[in-house]
XYZ file of C-alpha atoms in Angstrom:
203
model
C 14.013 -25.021 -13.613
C 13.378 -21.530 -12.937
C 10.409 -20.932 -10.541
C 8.326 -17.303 -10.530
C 6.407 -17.239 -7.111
C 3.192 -14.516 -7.475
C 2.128 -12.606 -4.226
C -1.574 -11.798 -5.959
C -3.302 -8.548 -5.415
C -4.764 -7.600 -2.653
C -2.783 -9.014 -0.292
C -0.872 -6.933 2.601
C -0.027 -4.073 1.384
C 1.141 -3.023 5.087
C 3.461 -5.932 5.441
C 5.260 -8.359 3.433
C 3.449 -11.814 2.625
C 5.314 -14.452 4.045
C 4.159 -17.445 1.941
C 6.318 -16.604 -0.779
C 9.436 -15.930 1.025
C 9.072 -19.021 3.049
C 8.632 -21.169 -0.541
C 11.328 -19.201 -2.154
C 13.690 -20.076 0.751
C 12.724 -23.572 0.018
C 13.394 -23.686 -3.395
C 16.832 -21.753 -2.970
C 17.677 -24.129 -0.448
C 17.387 -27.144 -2.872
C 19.120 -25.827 -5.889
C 16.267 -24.294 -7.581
C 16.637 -20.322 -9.214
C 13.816 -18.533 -7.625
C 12.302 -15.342 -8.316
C 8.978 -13.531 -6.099
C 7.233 -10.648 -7.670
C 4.473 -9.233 -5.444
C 1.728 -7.437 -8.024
C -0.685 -6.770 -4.888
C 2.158 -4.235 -4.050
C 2.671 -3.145 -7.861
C -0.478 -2.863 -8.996
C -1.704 -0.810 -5.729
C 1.334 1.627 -6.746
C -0.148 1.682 -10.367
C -3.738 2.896 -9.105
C -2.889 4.776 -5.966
C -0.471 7.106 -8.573
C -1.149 10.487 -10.473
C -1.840 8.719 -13.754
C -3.712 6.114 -12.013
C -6.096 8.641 -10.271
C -6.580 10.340 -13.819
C -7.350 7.266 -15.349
C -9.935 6.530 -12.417
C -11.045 10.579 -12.731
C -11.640 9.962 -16.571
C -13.421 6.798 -15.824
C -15.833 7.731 -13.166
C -17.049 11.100 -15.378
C -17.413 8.924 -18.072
C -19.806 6.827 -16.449
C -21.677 9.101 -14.919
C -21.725 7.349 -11.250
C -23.732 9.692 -8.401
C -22.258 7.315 -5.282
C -21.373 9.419 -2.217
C -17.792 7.916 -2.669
C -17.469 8.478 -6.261
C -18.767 11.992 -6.274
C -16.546 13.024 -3.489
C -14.015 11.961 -5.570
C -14.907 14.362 -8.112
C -15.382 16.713 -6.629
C -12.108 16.826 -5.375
C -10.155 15.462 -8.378
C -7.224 17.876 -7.983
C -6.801 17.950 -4.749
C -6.572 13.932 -5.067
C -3.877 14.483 -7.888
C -2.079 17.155 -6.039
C -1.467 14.705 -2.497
C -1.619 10.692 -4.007
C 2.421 10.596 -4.226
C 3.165 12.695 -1.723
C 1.284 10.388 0.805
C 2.646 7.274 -1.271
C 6.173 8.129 -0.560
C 4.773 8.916 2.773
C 3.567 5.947 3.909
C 7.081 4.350 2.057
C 9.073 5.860 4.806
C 10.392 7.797 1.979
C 9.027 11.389 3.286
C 8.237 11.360 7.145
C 8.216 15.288 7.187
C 4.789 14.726 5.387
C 3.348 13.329 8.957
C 2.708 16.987 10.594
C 0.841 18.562 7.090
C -1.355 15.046 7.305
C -1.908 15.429 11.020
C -3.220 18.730 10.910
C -6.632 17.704 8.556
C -6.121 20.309 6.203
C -3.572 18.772 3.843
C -6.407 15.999 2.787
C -9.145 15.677 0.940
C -11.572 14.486 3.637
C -14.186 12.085 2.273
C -16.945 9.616 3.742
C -14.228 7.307 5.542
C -13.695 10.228 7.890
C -17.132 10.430 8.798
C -16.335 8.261 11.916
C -14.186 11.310 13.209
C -16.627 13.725 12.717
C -18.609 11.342 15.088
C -16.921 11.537 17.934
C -17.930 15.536 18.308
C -16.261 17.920 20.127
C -12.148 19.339 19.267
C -11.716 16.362 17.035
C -7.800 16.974 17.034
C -7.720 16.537 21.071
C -9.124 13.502 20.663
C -6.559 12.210 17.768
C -3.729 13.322 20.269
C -5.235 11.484 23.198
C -5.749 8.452 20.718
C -2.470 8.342 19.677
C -0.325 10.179 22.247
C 1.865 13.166 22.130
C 4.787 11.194 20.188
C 2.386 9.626 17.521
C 2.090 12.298 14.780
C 3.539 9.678 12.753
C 1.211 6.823 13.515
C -2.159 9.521 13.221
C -0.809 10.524 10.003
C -1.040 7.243 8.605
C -4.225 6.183 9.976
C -5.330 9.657 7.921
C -3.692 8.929 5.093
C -5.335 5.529 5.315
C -8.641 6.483 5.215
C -7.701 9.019 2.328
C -6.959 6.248 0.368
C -9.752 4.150 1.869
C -12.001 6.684 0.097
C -10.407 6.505 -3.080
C -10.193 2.805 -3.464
C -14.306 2.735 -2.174
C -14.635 5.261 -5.207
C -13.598 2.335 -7.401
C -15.106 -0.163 -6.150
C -18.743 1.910 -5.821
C -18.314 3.029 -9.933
C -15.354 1.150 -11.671
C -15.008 -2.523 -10.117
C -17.596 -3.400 -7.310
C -14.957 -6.416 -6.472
C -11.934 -3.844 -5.417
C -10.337 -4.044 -2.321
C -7.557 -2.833 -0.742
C -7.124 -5.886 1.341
C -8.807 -8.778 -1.306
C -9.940 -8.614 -4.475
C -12.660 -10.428 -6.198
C -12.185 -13.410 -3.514
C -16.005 -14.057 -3.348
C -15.438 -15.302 -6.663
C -13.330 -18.278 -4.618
C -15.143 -18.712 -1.440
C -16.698 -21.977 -1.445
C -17.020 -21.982 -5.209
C -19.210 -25.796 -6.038
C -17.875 -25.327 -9.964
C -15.897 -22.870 -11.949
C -19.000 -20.552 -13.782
C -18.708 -17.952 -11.878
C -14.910 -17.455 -12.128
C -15.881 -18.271 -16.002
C -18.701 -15.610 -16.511
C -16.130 -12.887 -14.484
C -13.719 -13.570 -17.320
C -16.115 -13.097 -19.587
C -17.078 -9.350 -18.674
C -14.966 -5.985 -19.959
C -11.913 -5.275 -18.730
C -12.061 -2.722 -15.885
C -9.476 -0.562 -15.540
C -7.643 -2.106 -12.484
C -7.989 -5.895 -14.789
C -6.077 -3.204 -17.904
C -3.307 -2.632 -15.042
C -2.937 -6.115 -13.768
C -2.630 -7.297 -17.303
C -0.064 -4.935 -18.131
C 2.207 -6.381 -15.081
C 1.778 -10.266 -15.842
C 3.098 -9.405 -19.470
């Protein structure tokens, strides 16, 4: 027997999922091949990508949506496709240098999931350093790059998939569920374009 243990998507895309590790150590333990493969990780690395964002860009124009989310991302299209690996790798550990462009807010597109800074009034960067202290450029530049990708995964959900999440996805569809037709009419609907890239990974 060969077991294949699935972390879905979107699960913990911050951390490792322990479920499957634990299992896997289980099955190891009593003589049984085990492999993991975590598609909440791969498939957020497929959208959150240059040709992911110009699949989304190609998508969204397509369909004409006016959302504040959606526009925005537009609007801002290259910019998006310019900074979407750099901040990848970033947030990777792959590139900390990144964390000082990030931190100073003019290296982002700044959409409506930054709205909540522009809140707070007054020297906006004072308040980010007194948030996160002197030695936390690293840990503002993530929260930034967080909501940067915040906005573009609310662009999807607000005019590709209205079930997209960066931290679930679609789990309505299991909450409580008395029978199976609504899981069974969700099948039944066109392929979005993050179903086309979860596809491609389970083959």
């Amino acid at each position: 027997m060969n077991a294949l243990l699935i972390t879905p998507p979107m699960t913990q895309l911050n951390a490792p999922y322990p479920a499957t590790t634990f299992l896997a150590g289980f099955f190891r333990a009593r003589g049984v091949a085990c492999t993991q493969a975590d598609l909440s990780i791969e498939l957020a690395l497929r959208l959150f990508s240059t040709p992911g964002l110009q699949r989304i860009s190609k998508t969204l124009n397509a369909a004409g949506i006016e959302s504040p989310a959606a526009r925005h991302f537009l609007e801002n299209s290259d910019r998006f496709l310019a900074t979407i690996d750099p901040v990848i790798h970033f947030l990777q550990g792959q590139d900390p240098t990144l964390a000082l462009r990030i931190a100073s807010r003019e290296f982002l597109p700044e959409g409506p999931h930054f709205a909540g800074l522009d809140a707070m009034g007054g020297d906006q960067q004072e308040i980010l350093q007194w948030a996160f202290g002197a030695l936390g450029t690293q840990d503002q530049a993530k929260f930034l790059a967080t909501l940067f990708l915040a906005d573009i995964a609310a662009a999807i959900r607000e005019g590709i998939d209205p079930r997209f999440g960066i931290s679930r996805y679609a789990e309505k569809l299991a909450m409580s569920a008395p029978s199976f037709a609504p899981l069974r009419r969700a099948l039944g609907e066109p392929m979005t374009i993050v179903d086309g890239f979860l596809a491609d990974l389970v083959r």
